[in-house]
Short mmCIF file of C-alpha atoms in Angstrom, two decimals:
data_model
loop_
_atom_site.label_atom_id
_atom_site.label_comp_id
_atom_site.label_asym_id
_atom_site.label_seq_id
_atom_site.Cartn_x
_atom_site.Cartn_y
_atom_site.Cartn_z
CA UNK C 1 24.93 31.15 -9.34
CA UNK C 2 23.11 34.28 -10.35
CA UNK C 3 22.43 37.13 -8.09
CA UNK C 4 18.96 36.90 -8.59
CA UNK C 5 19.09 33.32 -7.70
CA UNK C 6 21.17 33.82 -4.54
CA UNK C 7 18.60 36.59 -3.42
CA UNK C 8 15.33 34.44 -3.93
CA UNK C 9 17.22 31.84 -1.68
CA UNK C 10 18.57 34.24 0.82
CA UNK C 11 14.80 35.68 0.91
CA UNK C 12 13.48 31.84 1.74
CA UNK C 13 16.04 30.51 4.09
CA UNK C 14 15.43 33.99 6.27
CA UNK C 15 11.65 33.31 6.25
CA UNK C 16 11.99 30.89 9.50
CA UNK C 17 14.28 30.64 12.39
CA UNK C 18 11.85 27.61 13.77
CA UNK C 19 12.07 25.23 10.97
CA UNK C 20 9.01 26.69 8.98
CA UNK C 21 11.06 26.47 6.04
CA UNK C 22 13.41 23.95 5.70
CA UNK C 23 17.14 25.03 4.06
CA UNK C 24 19.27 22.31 4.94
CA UNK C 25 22.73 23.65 3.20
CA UNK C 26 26.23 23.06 3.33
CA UNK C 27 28.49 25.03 5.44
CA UNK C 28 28.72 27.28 2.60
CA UNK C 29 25.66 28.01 1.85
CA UNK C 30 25.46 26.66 -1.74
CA UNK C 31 22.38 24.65 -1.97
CA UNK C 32 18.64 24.64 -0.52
CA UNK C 33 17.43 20.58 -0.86
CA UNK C 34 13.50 22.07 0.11
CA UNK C 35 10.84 23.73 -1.67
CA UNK C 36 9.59 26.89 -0.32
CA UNK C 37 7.24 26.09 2.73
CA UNK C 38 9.07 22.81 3.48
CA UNK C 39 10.04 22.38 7.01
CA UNK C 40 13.06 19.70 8.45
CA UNK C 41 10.70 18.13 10.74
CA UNK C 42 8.46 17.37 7.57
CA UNK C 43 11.02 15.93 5.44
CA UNK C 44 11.56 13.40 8.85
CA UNK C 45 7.70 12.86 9.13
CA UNK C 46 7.96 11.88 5.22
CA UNK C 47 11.24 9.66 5.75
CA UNK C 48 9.76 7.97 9.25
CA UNK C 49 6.73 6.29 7.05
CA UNK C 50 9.92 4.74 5.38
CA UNK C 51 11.38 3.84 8.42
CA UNK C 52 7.54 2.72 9.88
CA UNK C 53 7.03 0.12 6.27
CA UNK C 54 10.43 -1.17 6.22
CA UNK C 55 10.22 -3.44 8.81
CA UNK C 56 7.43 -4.92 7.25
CA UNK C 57 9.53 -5.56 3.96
CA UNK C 58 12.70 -7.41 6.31
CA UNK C 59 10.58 -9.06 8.58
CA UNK C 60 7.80 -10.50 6.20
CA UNK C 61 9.19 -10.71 2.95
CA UNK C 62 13.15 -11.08 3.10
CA UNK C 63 14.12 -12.42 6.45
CA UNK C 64 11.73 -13.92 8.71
CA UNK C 65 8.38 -15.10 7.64
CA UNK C 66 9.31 -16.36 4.09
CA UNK C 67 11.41 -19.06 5.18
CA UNK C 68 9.42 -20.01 7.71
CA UNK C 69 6.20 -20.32 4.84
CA UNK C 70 8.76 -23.04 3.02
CA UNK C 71 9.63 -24.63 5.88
CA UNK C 72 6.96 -24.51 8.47
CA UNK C 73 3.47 -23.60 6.86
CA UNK C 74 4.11 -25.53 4.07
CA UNK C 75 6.15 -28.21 5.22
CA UNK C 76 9.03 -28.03 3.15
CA UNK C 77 7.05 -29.55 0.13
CA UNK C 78 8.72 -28.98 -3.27
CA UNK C 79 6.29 -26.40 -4.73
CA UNK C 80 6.60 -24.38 -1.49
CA UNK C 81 8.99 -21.99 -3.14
CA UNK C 82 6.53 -21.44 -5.70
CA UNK C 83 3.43 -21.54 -3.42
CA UNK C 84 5.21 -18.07 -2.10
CA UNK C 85 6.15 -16.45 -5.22
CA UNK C 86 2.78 -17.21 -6.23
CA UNK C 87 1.32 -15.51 -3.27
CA UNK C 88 3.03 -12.58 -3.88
CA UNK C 89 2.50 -12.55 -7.76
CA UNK C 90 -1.58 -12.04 -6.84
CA UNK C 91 -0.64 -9.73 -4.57
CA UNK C 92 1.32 -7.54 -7.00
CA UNK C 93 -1.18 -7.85 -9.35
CA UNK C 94 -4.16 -6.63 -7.39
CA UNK C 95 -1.72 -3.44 -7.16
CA UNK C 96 -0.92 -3.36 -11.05
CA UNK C 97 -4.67 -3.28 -11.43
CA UNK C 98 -5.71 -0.74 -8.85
CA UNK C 99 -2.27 1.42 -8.72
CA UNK C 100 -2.49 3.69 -11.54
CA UNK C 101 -6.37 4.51 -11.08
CA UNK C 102 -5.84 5.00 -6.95
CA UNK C 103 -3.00 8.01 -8.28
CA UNK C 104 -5.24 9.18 -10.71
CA UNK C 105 -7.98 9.87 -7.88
CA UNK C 106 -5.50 10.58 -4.97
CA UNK C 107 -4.86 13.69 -8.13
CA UNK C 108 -8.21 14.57 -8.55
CA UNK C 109 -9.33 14.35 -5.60
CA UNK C 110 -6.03 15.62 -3.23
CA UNK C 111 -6.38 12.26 -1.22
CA UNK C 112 -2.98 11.10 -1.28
CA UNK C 113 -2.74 11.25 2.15
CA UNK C 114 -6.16 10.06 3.22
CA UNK C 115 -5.09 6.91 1.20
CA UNK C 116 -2.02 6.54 2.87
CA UNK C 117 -3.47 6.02 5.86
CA UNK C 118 -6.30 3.28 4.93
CA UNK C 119 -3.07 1.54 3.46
CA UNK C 120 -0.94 1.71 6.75
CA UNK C 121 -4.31 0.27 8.80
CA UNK C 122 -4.98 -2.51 6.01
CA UNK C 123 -1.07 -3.81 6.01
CA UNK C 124 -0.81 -3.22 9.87
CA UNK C 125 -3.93 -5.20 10.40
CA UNK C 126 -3.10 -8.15 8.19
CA UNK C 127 0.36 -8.24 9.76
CA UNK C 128 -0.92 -8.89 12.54
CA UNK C 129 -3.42 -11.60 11.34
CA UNK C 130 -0.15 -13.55 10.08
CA UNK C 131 0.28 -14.44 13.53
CA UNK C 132 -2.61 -17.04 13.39
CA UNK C 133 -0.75 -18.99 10.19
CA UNK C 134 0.76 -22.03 11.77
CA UNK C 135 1.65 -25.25 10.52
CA UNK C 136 -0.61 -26.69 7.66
CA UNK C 137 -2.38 -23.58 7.89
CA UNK C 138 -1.33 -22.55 3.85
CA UNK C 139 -4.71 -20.92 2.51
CA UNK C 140 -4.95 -18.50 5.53
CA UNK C 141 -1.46 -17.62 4.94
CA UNK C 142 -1.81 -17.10 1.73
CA UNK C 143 -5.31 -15.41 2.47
CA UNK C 144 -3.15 -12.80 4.49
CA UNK C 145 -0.04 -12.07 2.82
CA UNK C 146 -1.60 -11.03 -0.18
CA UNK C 147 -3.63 -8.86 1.63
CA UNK C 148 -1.10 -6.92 3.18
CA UNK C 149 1.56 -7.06 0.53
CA UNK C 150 -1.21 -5.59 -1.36
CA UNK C 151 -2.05 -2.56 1.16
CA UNK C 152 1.54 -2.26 1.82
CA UNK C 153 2.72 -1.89 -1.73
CA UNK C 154 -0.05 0.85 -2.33
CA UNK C 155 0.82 2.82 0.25
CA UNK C 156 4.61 2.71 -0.69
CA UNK C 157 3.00 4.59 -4.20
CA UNK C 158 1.06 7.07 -2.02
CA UNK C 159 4.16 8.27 0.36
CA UNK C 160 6.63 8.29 -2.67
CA UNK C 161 4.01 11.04 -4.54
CA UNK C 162 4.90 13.38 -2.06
CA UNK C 163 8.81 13.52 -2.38
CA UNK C 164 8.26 16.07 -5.64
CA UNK C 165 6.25 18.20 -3.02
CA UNK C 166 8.89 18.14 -1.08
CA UNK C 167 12.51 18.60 -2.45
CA UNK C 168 13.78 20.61 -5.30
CA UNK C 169 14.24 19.22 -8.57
CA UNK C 170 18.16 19.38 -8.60
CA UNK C 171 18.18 17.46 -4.66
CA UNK C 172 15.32 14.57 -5.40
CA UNK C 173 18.19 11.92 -5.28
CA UNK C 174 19.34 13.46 -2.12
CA UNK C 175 16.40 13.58 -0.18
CA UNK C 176 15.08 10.42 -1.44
CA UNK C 177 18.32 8.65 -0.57
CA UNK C 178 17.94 9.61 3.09
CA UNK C 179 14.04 8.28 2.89
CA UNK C 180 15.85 5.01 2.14
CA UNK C 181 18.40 5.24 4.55
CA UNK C 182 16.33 5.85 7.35
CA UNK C 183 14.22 3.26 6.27
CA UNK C 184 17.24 0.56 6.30
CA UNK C 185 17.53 2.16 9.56
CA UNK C 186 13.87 1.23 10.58
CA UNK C 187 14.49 -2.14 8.91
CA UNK C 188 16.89 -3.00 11.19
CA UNK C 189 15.47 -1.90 14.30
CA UNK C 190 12.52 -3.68 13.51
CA UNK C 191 14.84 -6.97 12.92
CA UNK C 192 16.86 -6.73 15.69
CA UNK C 193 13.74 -6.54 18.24
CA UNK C 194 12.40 -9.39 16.35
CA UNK C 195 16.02 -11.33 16.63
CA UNK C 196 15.62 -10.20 20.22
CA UNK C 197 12.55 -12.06 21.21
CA UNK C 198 14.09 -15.14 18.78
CA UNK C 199 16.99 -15.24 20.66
CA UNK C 200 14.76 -15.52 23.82
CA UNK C 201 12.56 -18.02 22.47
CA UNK C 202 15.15 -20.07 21.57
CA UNK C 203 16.60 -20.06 24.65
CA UNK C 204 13.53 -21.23 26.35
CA UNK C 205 13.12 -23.86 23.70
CA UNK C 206 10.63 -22.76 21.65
CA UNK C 207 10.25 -23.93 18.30
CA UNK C 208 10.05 -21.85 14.96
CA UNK C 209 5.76 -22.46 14.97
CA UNK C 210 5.95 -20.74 18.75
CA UNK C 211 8.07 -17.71 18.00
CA UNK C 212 8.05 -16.58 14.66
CA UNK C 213 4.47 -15.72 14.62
CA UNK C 214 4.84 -13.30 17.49
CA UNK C 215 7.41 -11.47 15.45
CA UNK C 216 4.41 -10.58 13.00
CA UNK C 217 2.41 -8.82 16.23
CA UNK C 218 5.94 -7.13 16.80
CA UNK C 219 6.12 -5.86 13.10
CA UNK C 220 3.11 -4.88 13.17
CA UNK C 221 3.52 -2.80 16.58
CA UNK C 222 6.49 -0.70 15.51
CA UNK C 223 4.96 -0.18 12.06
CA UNK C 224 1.38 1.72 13.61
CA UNK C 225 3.87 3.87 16.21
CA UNK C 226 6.17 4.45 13.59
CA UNK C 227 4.65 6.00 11.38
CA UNK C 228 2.28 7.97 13.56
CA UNK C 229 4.66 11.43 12.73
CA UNK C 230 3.86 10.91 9.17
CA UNK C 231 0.22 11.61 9.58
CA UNK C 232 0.81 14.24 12.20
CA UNK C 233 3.12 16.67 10.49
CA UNK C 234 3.34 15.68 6.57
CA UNK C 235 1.15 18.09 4.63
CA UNK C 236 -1.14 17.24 1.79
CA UNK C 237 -0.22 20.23 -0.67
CA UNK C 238 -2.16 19.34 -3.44
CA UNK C 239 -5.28 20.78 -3.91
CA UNK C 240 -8.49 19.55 -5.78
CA UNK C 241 -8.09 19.69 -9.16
CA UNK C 242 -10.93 20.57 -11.88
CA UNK C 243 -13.28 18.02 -13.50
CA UNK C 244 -16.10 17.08 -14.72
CA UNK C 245 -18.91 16.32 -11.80
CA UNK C 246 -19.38 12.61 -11.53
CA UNK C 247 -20.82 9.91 -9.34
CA UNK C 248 -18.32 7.16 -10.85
CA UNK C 249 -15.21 7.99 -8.96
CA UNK C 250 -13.82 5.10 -10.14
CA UNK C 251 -14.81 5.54 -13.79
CA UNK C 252 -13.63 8.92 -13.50
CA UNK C 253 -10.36 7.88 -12.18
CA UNK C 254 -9.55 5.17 -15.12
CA UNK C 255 -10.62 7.99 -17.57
CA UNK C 256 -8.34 9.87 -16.31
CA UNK C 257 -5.45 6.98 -16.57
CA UNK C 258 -6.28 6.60 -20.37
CA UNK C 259 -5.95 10.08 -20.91
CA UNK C 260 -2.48 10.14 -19.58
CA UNK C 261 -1.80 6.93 -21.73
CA UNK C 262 -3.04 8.34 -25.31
CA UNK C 263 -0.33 11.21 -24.98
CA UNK C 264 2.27 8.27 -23.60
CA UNK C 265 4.45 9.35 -26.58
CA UNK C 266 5.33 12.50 -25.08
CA UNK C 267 7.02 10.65 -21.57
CA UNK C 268 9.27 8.28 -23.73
CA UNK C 269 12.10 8.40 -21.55
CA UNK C 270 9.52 7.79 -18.78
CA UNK C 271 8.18 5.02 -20.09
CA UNK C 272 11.84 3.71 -21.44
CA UNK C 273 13.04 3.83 -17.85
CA UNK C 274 9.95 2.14 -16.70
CA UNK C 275 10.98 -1.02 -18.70
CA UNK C 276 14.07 -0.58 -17.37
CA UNK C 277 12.52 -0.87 -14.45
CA UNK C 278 11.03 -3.77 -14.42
CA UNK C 279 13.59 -5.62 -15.89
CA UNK C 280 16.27 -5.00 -13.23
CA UNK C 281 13.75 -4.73 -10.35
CA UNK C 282 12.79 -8.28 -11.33
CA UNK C 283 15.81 -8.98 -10.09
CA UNK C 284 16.00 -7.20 -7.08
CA UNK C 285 12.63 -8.82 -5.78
CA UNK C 286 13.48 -11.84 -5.99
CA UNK C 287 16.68 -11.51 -3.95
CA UNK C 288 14.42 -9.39 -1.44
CA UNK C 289 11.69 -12.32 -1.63
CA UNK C 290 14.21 -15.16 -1.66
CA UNK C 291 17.29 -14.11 0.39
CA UNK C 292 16.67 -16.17 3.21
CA UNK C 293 15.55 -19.18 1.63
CA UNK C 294 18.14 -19.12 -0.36
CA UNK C 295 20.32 -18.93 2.72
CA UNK C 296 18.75 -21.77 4.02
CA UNK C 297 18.56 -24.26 1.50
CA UNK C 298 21.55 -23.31 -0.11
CA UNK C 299 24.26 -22.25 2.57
CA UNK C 300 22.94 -24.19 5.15
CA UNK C 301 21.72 -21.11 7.46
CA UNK C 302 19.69 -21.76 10.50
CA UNK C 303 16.82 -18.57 11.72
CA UNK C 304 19.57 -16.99 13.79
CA UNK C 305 21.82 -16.64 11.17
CA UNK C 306 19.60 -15.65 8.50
CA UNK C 307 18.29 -12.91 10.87
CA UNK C 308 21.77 -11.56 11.51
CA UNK C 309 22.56 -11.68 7.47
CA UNK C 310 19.70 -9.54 7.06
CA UNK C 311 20.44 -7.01 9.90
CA UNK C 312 24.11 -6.63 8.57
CA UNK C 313 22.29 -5.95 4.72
CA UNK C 314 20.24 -3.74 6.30
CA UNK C 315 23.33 -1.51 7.55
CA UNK C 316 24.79 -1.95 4.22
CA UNK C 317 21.26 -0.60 2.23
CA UNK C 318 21.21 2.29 4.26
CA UNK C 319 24.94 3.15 3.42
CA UNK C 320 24.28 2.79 0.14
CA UNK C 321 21.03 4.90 -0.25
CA UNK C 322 22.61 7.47 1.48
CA UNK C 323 25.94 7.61 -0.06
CA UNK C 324 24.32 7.12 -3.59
CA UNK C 325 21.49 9.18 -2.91
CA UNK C 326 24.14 12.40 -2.17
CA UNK C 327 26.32 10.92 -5.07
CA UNK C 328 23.46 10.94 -7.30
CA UNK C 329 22.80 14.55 -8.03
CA UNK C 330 26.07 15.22 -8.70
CA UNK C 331 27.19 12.23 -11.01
CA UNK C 332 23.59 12.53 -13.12
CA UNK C 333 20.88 9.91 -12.12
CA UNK C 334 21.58 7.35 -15.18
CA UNK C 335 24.98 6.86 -14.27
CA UNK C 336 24.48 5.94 -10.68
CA UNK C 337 21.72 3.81 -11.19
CA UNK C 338 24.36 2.00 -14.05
CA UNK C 339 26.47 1.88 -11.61
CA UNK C 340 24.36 -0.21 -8.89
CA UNK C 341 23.40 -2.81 -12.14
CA UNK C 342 26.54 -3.15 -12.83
CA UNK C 343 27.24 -4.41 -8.45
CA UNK C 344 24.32 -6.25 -8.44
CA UNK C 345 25.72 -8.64 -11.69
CA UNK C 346 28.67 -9.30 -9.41
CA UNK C 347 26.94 -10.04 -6.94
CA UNK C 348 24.77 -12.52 -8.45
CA UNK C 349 27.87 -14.30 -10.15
CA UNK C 350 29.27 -14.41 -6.22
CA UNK C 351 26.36 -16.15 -5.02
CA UNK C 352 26.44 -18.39 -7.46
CA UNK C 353 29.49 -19.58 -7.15
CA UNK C 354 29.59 -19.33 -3.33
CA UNK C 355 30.48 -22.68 -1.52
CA UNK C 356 31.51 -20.87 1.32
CA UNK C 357 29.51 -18.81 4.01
CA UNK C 358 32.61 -15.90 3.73
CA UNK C 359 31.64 -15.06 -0.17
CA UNK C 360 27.92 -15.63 0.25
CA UNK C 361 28.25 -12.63 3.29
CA UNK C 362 30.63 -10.60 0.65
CA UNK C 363 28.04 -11.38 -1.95
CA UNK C 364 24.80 -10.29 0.08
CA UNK C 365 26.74 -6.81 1.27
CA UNK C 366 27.32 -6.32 -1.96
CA UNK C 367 23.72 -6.57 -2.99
CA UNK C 368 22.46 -4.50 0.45
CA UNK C 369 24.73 -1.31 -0.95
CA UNK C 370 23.42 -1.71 -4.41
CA UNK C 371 19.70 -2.47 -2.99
CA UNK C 372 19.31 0.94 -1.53
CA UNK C 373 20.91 2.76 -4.13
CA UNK C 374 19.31 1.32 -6.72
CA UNK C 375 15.54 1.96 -5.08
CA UNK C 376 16.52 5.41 -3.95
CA UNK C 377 17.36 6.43 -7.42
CA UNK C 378 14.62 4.91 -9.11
CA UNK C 379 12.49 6.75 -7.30
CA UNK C 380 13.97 10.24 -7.63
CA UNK C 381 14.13 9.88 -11.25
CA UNK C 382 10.08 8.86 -11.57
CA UNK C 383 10.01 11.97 -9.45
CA UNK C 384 11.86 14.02 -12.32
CA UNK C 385 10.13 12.68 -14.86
CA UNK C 386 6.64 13.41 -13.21
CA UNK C 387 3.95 16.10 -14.39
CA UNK C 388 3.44 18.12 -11.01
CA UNK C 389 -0.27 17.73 -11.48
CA UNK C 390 -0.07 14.05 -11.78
CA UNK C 391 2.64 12.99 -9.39
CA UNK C 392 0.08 10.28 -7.91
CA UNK C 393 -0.62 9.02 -10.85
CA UNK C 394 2.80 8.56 -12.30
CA UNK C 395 3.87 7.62 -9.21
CA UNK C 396 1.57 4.75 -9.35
CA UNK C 397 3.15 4.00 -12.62
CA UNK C 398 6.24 3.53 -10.98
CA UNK C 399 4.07 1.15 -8.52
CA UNK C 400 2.87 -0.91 -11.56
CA UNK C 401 6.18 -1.63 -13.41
CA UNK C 402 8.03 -2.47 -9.53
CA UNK C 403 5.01 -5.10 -8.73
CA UNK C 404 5.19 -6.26 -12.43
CA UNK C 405 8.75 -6.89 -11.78
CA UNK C 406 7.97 -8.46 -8.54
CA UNK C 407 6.13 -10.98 -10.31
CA UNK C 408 8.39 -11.41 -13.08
CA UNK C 409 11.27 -12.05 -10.77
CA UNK C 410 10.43 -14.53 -8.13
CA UNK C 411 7.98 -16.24 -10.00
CA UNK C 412 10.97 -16.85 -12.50
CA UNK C 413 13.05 -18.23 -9.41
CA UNK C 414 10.59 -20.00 -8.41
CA UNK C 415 9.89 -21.82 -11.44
CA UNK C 416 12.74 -22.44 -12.11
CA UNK C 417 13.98 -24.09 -8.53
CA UNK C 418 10.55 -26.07 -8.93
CA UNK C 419 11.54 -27.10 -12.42
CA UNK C 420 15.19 -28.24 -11.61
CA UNK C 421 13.88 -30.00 -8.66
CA UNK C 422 15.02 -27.64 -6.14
CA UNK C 423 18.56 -26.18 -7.89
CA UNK C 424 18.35 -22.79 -6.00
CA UNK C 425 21.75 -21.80 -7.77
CA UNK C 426 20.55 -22.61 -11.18
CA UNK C 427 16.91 -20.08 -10.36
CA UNK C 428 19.70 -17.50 -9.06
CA UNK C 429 21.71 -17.15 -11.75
CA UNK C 430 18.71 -17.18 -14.79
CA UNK C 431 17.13 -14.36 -12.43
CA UNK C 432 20.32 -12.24 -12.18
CA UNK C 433 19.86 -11.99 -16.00
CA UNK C 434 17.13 -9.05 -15.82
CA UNK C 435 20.25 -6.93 -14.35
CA UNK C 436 21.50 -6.97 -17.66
CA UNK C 437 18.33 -6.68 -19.34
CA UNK C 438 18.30 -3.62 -17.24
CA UNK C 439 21.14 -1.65 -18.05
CA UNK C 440 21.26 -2.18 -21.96
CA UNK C 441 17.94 -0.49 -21.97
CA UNK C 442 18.94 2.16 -19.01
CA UNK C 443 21.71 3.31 -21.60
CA UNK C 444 18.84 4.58 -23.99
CA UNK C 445 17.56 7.03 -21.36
CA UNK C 446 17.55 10.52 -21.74
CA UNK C 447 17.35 12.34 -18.53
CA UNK C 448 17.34 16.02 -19.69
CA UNK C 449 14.60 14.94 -22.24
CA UNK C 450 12.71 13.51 -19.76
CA UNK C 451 12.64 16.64 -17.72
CA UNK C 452 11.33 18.43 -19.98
CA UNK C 453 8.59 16.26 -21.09
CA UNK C 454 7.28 16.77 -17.51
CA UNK C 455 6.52 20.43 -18.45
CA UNK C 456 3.72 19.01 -20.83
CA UNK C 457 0.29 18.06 -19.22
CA UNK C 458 -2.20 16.37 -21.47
CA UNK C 459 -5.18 17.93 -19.70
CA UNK C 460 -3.63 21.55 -20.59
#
């Protein structure tokens, strides 16, 4: 380390004794994970929304209210596999649509965080709607999960824009791998409330249609307290930028986007990764979107124990995002995210050939380490690859090739199973394939030319 070096960050890390600037280090001293201005207690505001939206992801889309769409809602009808998928496919498309232009403005305009928050009320509100889907009721479910997988998925753009802001270049994998940790962390607690009240329900012989929608009220609940530190202590930093007066916001916004696109050429390690990105996250959403019903029609597991498979994945994510997330800057980004592929093909060979419930809990372990490393990383390399006066908008990039993949991979799954007449190890094993998609085109990535394609700005 240079002596100039040491002095700037000797200079910063004296500038507050009451968290004004935060300088998380080592006992020796050897690292600063903040930029200058950056407090501790911001970095947790930023991390709690990931804790606040998480339980909306375990509760709604892996665990709890999936199954019970197959099963309940629709009745256990053949297509109602693919009735989910599908609901989720329009859902994720509605983002790919609207992402990139909603950065481009949240840019212009320094609205990221304004945004946010009309997300966080839309998903909030529609989680809570999901408590009046009952049995037979299929279009107003579907009505309401696309609505708030679609206000959910946009905010999860918005809050991952700021993590540039907010750590140094050389720590993104760190400080995005505790986002995700904490988040796991705030999966679980949202879970295990939700397996609380089950548990009760149960008990007083209530019946999946009684007590599974009043999980979606509790979901809802902890996600509005949540995140309320978010919005009181997480700083919008960007500032308006310059352009051209206009009363098409909109228009102004897309022109913006196509801009950015005719100088693609120079972010080709961007966009490379971005494929990669969709290829192995194809495979990652459809575990996410299909883990308990998988568990269910497969393995035989009843609501109890698909609850307590999640809530032990859940521990295992947040391991790995925060052991991977520290690893990270230290083995290069490539490598670790290679490394997560590589666990997630064994895993998907394990629950394929699973006949017991002791390798199909090895197998989904497996995938919770590799599920939060793999997310975590993704999302620190976007941020590495980002032009600081476009994080938004690349960020919502990164939004558009994750839903893309979450359409590509459970709507393969659930083709498939529909197909084969309900062969859920057959849809399993054909979707595990976009892992190694993933990682033959993840080799081709060049992460030092990447960085410094993010110096070049195409309105500059």
């Amino acid at each position: 380390m240079s002596v100039a070096k040491s002095l700037v960050k000797k200079s910063i890390c004296s500038q507050s004794e009451n968290n004004d600037i935060g300088c998380y280090m080592n006992p020796k001293k050897e690292l600063q994970y903040f930029t200058e201005g950056v407090s501790r207690r911001e970095v947790w505001s930023w991390a709690m929304f990931d804790f606040a939206n998480s339980g909306y992801t375990t509760v709604v889309i892996t665990a709890i209210f999936n199954a019970y769409f197959v099963a309940v809602v629709a009745n256990n009808q053949d297509w109602g596999t693919f009735a989910w998928t599908a609901s989720l496919a329009v859902s994720y498309i509605l983002i790919i649509l609207t992402a990139p232009a909603l950065g481009a403005y949240a840019d212009i305009y320094a609205m990221k965080k304004r945004l946010l928050l009309l997300t966080t009320i839309g998903c909030v509100l529609f989680t809570a709607l999901l408590y009046f889907a009952g049995p037979g009721d299929l279009w107003l479910a579907i009505l309401f999960i696309i609505l708030t997988n679609f206000f959910f998925g946009s905010g999860e753009n918005l809050i991952a824009a700021f993590l540039p802001e907010l750590a140094r270049s050389d720590a993104l994998g760190k400080v995005s791998g505790w986002g995700w940790s904490l988040g796991y962390i705030g999966g679980l607690f949202t879970l295990g409330c939700s397996l609380a009240y089950v548990t009760w329900a149960q008990g007083e012989g209530q019946e999946a249609d009684q007590f599974v929608p009043v999980t979606m009220l509790i979901t809802a609940l902890i996600f509005a307290i949540a995140c309320i530190p978010t919005f009181l202590y997480l700083k919008e930093r960007a500032l308006p930028q310059l352009h051209q007066a206009s009363d098409h916001i909109i228009k102004e916004a897309f022109a913006r986007l196509g801009n950015t696109l005719k100088h693609v050429h120079h972010y080709q390690d961007l966009v490379r990764f971005l494929v990669c990105l969709i290829f192995y996250q194809a495979g990652i959403q459809a575990v996410i979107a299909l883990a308990a019903i998988y568990a269910q029609q497969v393995m035989g597991f009843n609501t109890t124990d698909t609850i307590l498979l999640v809530l032990l994945v859940n521990i295992t994510a947040a391991m790995g995002a925060f052991f991977f997330g520290n690893l990270q800057d230290k083995l290069g980004h490539v490598p670790t995210i290679a490394l997560t592929l590589i666990g997630w093909i064994i895993m998907i060979l394990l629950a394929w050939m699973a006949e017991s419930s002791a390798m199909f809990w090895l197998a989904a372990n497996i995938a919770g380490l590799c599920l939060g490393a793999s997310q975590s990383a993704a999302r620190a390399l976007v941020g590495l690859f980002s032009p600081s006066s476009r994080r938004a908008e690349f960020f919502g990039l990164w939004g558009l090739a994750v839903k893309l993949s979450s359409i590509l991979g459970p709507i393969t799954y659930g083709l498939v199973s529909w197909m084969s007449r309900g062969d859920h190890r057959l849809a399993m094993l054909i979707t595990g394939s976009y892992f190694l998609i993933g990682f033959v085109i993840l080799m081709r990535v060049d992460v030092q030319r990447g960085q410094e394609a993010a110096l070049y700005d195409p309105e500059k």
